[in-house]
PDB file of C-alpha atoms and ligand atoms in Angstrom:
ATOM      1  CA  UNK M   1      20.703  13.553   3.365  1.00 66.00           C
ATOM      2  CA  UNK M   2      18.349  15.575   1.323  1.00 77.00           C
ATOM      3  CA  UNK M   3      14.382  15.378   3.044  1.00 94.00           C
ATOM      4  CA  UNK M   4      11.802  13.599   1.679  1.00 97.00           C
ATOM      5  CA  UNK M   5       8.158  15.397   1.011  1.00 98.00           C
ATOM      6  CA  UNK M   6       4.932  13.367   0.483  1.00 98.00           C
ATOM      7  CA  UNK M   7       2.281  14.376  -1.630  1.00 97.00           C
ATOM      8  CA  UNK M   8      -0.585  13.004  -3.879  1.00 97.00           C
ATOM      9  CA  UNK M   9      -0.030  10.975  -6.785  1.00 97.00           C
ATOM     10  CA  UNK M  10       0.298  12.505 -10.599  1.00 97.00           C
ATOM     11  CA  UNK M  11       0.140  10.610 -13.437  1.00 97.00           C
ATOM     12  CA  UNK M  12       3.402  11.680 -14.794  1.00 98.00           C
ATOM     13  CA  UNK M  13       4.965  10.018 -11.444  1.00 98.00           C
ATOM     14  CA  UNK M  14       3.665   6.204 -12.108  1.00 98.00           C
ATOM     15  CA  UNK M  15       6.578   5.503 -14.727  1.00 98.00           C
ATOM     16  CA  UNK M  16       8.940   6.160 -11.772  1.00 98.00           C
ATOM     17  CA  UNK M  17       6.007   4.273  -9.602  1.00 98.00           C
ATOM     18  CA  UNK M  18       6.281   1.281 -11.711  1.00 98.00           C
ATOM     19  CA  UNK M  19       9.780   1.005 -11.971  1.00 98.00           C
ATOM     20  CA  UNK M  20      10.145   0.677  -8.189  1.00 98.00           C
ATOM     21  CA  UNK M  21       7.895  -2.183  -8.170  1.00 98.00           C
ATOM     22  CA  UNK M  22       9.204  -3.991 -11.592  1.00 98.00           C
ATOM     23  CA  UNK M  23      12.475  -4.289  -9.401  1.00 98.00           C
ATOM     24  CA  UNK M  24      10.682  -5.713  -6.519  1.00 98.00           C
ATOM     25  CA  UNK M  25       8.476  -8.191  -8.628  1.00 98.00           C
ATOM     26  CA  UNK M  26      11.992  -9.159 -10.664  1.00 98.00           C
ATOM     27  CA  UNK M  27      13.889  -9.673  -7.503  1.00 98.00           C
ATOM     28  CA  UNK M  28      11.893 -10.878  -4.415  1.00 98.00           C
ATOM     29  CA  UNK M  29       8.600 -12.871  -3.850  1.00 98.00           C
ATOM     30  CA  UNK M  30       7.010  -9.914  -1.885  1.00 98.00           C
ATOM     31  CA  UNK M  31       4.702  -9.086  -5.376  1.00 98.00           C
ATOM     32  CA  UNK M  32       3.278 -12.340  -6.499  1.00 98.00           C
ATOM     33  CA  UNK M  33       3.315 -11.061 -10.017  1.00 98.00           C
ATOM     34  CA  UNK M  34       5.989 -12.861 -12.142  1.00 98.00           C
ATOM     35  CA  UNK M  35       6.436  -9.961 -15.195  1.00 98.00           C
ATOM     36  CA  UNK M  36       7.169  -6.564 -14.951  1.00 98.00           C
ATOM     37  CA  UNK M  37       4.465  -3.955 -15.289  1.00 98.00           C
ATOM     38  CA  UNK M  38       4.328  -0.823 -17.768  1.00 98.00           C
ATOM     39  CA  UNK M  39       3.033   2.584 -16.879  1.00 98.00           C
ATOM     40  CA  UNK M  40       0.914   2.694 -18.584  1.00 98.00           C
ATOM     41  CA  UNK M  41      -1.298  -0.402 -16.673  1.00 98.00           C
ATOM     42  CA  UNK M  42      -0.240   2.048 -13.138  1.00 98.00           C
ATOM     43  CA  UNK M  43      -1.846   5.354 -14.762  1.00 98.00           C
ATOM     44  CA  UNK M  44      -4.596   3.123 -15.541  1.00 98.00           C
ATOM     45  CA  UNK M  45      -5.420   2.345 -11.803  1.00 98.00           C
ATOM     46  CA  UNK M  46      -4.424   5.213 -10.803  1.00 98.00           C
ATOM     47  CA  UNK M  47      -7.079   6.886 -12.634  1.00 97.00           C
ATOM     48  CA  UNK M  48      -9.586   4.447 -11.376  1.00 97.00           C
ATOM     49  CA  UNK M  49      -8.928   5.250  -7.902  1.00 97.00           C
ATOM     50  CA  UNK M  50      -7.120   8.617  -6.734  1.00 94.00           C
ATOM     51  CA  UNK M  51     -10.367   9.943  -6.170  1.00 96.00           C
ATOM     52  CA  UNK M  52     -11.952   7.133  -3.867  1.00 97.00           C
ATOM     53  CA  UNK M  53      -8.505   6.174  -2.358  1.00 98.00           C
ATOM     54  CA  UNK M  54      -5.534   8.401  -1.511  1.00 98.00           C
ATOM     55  CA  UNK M  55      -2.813   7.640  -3.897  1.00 98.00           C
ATOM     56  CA  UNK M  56       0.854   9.572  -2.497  1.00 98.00           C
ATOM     57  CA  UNK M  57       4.441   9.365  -3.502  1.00 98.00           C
ATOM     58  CA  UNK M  58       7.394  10.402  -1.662  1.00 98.00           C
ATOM     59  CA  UNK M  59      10.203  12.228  -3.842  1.00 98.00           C
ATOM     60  CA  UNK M  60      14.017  12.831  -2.437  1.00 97.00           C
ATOM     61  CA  UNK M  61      15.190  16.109  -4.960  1.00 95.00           C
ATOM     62  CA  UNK M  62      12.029  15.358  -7.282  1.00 93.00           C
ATOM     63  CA  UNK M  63      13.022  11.691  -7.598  1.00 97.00           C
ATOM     64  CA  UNK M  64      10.037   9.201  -6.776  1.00 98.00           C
ATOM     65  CA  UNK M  65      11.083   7.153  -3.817  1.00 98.00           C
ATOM     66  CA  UNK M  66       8.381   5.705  -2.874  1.00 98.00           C
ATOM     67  CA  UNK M  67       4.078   4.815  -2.867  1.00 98.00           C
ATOM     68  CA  UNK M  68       1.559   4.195  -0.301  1.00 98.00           C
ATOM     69  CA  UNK M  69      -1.858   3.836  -2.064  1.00 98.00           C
ATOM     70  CA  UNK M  70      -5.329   1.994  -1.474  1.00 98.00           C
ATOM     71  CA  UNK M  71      -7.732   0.123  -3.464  1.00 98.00           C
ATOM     72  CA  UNK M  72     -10.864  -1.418  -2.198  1.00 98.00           C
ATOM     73  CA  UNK M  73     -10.468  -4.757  -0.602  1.00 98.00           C
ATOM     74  CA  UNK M  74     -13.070  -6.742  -2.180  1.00 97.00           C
ATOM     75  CA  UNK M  75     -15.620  -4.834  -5.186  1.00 95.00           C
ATOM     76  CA  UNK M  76     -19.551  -5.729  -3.169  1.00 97.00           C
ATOM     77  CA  UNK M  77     -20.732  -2.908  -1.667  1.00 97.00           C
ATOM     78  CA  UNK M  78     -20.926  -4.225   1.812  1.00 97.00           C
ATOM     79  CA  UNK M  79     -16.828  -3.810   1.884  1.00 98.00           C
ATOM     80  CA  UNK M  80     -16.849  -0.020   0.393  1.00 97.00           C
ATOM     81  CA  UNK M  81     -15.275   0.842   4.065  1.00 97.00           C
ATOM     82  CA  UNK M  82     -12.759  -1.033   3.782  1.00 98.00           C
ATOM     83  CA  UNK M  83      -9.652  -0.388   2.110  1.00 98.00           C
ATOM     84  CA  UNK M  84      -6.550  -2.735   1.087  1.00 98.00           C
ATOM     85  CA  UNK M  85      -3.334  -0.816   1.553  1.00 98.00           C
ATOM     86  CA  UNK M  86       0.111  -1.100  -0.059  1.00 98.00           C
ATOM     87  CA  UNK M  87       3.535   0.764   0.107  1.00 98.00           C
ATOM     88  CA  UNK M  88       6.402   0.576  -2.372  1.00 98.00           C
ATOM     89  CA  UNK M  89       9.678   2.205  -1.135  1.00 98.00           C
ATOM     90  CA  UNK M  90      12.499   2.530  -3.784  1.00 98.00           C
ATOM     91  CA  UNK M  91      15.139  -0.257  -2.783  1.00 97.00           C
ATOM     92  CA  UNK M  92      18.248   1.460  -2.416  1.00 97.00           C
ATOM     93  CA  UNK M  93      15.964   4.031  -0.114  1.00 97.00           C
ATOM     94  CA  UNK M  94      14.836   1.406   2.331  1.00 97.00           C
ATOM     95  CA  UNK M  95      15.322   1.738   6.278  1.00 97.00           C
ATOM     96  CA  UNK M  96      15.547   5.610   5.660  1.00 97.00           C
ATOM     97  CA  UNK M  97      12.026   6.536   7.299  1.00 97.00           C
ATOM     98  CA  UNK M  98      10.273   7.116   3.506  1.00 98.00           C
ATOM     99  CA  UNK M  99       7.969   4.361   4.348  1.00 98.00           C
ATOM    100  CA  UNK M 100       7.003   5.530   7.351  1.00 98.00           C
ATOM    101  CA  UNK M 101       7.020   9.111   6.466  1.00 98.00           C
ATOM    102  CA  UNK M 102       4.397   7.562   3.860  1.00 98.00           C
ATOM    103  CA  UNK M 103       1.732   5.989   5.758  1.00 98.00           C
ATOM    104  CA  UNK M 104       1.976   9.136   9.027  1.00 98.00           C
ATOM    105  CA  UNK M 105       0.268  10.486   5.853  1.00 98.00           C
ATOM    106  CA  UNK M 106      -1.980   7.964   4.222  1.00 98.00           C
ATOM    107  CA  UNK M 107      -3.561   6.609   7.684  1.00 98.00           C
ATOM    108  CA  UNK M 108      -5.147  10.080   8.915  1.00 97.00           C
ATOM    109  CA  UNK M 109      -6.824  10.649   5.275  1.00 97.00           C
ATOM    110  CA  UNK M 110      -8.261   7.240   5.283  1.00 97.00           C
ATOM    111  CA  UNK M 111      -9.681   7.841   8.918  1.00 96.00           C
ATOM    112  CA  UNK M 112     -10.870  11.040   7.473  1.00 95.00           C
ATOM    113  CA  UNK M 113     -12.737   9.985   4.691  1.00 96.00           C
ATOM    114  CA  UNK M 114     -14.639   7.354   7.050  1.00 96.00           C
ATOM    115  CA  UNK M 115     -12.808   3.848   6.086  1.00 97.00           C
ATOM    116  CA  UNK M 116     -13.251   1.917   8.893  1.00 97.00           C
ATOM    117  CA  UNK M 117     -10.555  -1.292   8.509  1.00 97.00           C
ATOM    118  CA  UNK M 118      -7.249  -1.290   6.428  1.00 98.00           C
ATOM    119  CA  UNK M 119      -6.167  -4.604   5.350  1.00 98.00           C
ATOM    120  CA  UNK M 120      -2.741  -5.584   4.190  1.00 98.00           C
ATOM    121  CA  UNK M 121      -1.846  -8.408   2.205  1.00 98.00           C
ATOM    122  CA  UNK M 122       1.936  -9.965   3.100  1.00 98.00           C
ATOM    123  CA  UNK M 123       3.560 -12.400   1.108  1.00 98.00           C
ATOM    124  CA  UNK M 124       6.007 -14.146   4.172  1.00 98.00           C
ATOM    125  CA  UNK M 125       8.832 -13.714   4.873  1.00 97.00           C
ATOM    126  CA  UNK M 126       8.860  -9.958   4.796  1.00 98.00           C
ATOM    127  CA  UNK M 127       9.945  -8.637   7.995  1.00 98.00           C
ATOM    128  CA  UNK M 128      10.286  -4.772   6.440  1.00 98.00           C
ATOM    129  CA  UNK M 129       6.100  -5.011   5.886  1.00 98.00           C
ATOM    130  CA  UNK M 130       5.476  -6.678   8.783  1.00 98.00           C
ATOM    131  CA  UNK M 131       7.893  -4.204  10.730  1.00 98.00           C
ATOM    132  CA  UNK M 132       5.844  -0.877   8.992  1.00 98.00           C
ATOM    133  CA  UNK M 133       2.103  -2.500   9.457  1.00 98.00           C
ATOM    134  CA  UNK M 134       2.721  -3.244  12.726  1.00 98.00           C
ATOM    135  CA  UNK M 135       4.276   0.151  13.510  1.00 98.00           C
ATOM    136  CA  UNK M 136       1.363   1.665  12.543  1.00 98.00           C
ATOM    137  CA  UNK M 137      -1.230  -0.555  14.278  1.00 98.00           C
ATOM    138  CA  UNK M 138      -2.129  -3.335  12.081  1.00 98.00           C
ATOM    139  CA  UNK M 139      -2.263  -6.896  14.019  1.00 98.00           C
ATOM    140  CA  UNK M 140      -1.672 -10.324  12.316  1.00 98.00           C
ATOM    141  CA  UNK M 141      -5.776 -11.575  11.719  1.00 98.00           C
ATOM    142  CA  UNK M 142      -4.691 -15.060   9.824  1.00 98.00           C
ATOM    143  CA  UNK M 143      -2.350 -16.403   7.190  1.00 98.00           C
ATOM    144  CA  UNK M 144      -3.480 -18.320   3.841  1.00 98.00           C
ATOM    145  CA  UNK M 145      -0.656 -21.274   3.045  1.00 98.00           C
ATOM    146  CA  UNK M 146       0.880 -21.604   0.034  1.00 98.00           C
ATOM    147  CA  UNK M 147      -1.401 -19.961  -2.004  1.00 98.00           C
ATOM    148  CA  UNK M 148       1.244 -18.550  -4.257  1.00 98.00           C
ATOM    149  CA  UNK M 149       4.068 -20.410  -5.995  1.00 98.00           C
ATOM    150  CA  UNK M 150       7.207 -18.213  -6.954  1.00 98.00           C
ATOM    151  CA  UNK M 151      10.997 -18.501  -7.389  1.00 97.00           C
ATOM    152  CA  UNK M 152      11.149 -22.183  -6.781  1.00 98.00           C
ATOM    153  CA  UNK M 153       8.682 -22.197  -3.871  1.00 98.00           C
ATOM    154  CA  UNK M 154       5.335 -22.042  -2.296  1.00 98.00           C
ATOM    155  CA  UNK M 155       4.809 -18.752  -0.770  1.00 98.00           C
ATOM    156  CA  UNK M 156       2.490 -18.100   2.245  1.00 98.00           C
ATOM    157  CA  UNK M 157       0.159 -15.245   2.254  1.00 98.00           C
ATOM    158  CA  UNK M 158      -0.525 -13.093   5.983  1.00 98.00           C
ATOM    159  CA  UNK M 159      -3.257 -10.600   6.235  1.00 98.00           C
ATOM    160  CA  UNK M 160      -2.479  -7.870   8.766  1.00 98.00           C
ATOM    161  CA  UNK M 161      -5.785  -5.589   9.804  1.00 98.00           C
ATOM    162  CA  UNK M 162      -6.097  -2.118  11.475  1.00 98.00           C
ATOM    163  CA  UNK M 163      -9.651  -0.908  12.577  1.00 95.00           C
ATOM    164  CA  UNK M 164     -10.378   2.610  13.683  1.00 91.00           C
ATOM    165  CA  UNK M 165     -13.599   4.386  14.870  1.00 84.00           C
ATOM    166  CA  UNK M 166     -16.529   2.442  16.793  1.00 87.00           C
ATOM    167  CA  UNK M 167     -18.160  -1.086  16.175  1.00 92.00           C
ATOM    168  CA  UNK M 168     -21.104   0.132  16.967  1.00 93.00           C
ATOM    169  CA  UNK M 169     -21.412   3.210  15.111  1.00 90.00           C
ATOM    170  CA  UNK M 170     -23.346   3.315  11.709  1.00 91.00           C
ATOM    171  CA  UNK M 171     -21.119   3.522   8.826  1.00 93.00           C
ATOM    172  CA  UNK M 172     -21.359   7.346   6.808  1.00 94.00           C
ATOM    173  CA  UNK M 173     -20.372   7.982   3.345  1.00 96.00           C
ATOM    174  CA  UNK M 174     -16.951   7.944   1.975  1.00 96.00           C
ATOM    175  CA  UNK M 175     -15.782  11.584   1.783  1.00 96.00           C
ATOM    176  CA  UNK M 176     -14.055  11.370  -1.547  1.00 95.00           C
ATOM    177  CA  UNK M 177     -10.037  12.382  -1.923  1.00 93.00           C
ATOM    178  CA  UNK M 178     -10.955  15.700  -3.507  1.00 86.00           C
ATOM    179  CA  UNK M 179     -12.883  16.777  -0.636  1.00 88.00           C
ATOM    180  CA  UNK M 180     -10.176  16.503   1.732  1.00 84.00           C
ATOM    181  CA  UNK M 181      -8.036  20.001   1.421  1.00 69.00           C
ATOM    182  CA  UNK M 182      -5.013  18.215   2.341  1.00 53.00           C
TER     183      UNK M 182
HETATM  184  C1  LIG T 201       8.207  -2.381   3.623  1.00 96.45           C
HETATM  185  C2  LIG T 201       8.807  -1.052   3.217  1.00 96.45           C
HETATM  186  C3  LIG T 201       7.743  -0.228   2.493  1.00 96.45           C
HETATM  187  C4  LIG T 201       9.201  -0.287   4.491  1.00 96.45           C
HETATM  188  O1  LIG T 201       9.600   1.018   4.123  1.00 96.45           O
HETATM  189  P1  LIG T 201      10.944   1.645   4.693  1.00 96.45           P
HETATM  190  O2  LIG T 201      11.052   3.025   4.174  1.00 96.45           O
HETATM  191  O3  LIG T 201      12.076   0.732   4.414  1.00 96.45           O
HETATM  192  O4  LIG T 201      10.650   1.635   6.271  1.00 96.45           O
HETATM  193  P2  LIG T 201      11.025   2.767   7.321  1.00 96.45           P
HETATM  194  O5  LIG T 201      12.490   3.035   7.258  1.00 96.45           O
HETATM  195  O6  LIG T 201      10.118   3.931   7.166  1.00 96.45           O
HETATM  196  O7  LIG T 201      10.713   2.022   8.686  1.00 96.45           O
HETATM  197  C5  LIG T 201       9.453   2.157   9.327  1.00 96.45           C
HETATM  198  C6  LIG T 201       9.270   1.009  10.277  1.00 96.45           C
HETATM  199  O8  LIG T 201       9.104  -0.211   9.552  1.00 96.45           O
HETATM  200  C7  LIG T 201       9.732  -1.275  10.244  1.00 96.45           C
HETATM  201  N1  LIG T 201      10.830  -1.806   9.439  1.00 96.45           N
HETATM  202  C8  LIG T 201      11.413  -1.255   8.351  1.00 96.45           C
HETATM  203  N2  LIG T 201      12.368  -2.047   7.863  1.00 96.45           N
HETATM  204  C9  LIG T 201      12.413  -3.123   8.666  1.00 96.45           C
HETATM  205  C10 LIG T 201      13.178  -4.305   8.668  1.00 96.45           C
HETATM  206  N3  LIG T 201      14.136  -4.518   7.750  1.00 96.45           N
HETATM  207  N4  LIG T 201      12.935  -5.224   9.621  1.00 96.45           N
HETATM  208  C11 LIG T 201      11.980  -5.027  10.546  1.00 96.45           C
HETATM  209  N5  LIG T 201      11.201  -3.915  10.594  1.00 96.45           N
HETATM  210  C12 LIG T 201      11.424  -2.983   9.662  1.00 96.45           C
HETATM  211  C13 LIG T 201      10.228  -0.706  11.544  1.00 96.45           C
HETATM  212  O9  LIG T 201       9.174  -0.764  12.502  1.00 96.45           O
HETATM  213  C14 LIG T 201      10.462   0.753  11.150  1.00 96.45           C
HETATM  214  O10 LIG T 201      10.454   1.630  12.243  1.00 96.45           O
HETATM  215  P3  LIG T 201      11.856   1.979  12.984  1.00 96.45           P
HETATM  216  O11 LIG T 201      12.801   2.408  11.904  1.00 96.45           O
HETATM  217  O12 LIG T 201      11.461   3.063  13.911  1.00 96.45           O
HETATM  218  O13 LIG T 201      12.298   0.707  13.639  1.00 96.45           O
HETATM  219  C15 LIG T 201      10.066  -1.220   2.313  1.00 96.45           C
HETATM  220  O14 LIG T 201      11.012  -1.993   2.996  1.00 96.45           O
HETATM  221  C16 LIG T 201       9.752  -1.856   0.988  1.00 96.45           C
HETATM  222  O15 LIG T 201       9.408  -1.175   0.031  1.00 96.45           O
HETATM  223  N6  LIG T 201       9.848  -3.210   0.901  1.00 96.45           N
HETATM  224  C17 LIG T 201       9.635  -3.929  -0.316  1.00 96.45           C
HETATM  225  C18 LIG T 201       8.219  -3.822  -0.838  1.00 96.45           C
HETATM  226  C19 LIG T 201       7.233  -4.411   0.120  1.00 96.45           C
HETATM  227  O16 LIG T 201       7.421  -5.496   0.636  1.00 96.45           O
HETATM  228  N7  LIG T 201       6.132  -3.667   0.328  1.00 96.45           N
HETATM  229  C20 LIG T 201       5.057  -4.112   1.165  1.00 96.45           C
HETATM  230  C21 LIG T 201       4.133  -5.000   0.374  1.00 96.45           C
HETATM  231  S1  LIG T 201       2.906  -5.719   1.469  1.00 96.45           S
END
């Protein structure tokens, strides 16, 4: 099987990006949206983020397989270390390793640039996301019920959290993606 390489984001990748997801919101209540997505809307928060956030894709012979990108959790400033996390593998690529091949990468340039919590947001049941958080140190902090209504049913939200560096130490400026040499 040809390997997969991770790098950072482009803008010519998010048409690829966004047809990954459109399958995922069409087929599954994992995505809580309910209509597909253009490209155009992905380059657009793309833009707004790759340089606060890491933003990487995985390609399989220059095919898009898959995302892992942040965004901030909540917009008031008291949150700016924390970081909301989501990954996107292509779905006739899952249980090949892509997703975890993504986040070996995204986790050390978030501890890097000084986020101190990840969160992720898990529409249940989704044993694939809960498998891949948890494999990369997230724990199960609550659930919200039925917060989300979609193909027929009420859908339960689960935030999983990961927390690196010291309570107790002060909290330094973001060091923005640029910055990073990776
Ligand atoms: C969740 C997702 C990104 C995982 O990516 P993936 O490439 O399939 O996962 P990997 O093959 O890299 O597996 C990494 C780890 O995740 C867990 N995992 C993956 N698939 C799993 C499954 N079906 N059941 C349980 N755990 C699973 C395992 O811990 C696995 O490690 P292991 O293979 O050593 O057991 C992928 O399934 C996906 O895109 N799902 C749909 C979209 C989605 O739900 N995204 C998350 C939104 S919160």
């Amino acid at each position: 099987m040809p390997s997969v390489a991770v790098r950072f984001a482009e803008a010519a990748d998010m048409a690829a990006v966004c047809e990954i997801i459109n399958h995922y919101i069409a087929a599954t209540t994992f995505n809580f949206r309910t209509s597909p997505q253009t490209p155009d809307e992905w380059i657009a928060d793309w833009t707004q983020y790759d340089t606060r956030y890491p933003w990487l894709v995985a390609t399989r012979d220059e095919r898009v397989v898959g995302i892992a990108y942040a965004t901030p959790w909540k917009a008031r400033a008291a949150y700016d270390w924390c970081a909301e996390v989501t990954v996107y593998v292509a779905h006739d690529c899952a249980r090949q390793g892509v997703g975890r091949l993504l986040y070996e990468r995204l986790f050390p340039l978030l501890d890097q640039q000084g986020y101190h919590t990840q969160v992720a947001a898990i529409a249940l049941p989704n044993d694939p996301s809960v498998g891949v958080h948890e494999a990369f140190g997230f724990r199960h902090v609550g659930t919200l019920r039925e917060v989300g209504y979609k193909q027929g049913g009420w859908r339960d939200v689960g935030f999983w959290q990961r927390r690196t560096g010291s309570s107790t130490q002060p909290a330094a400026a973001i060091l923005p993606v640029p910055q990073l040499g990776a």
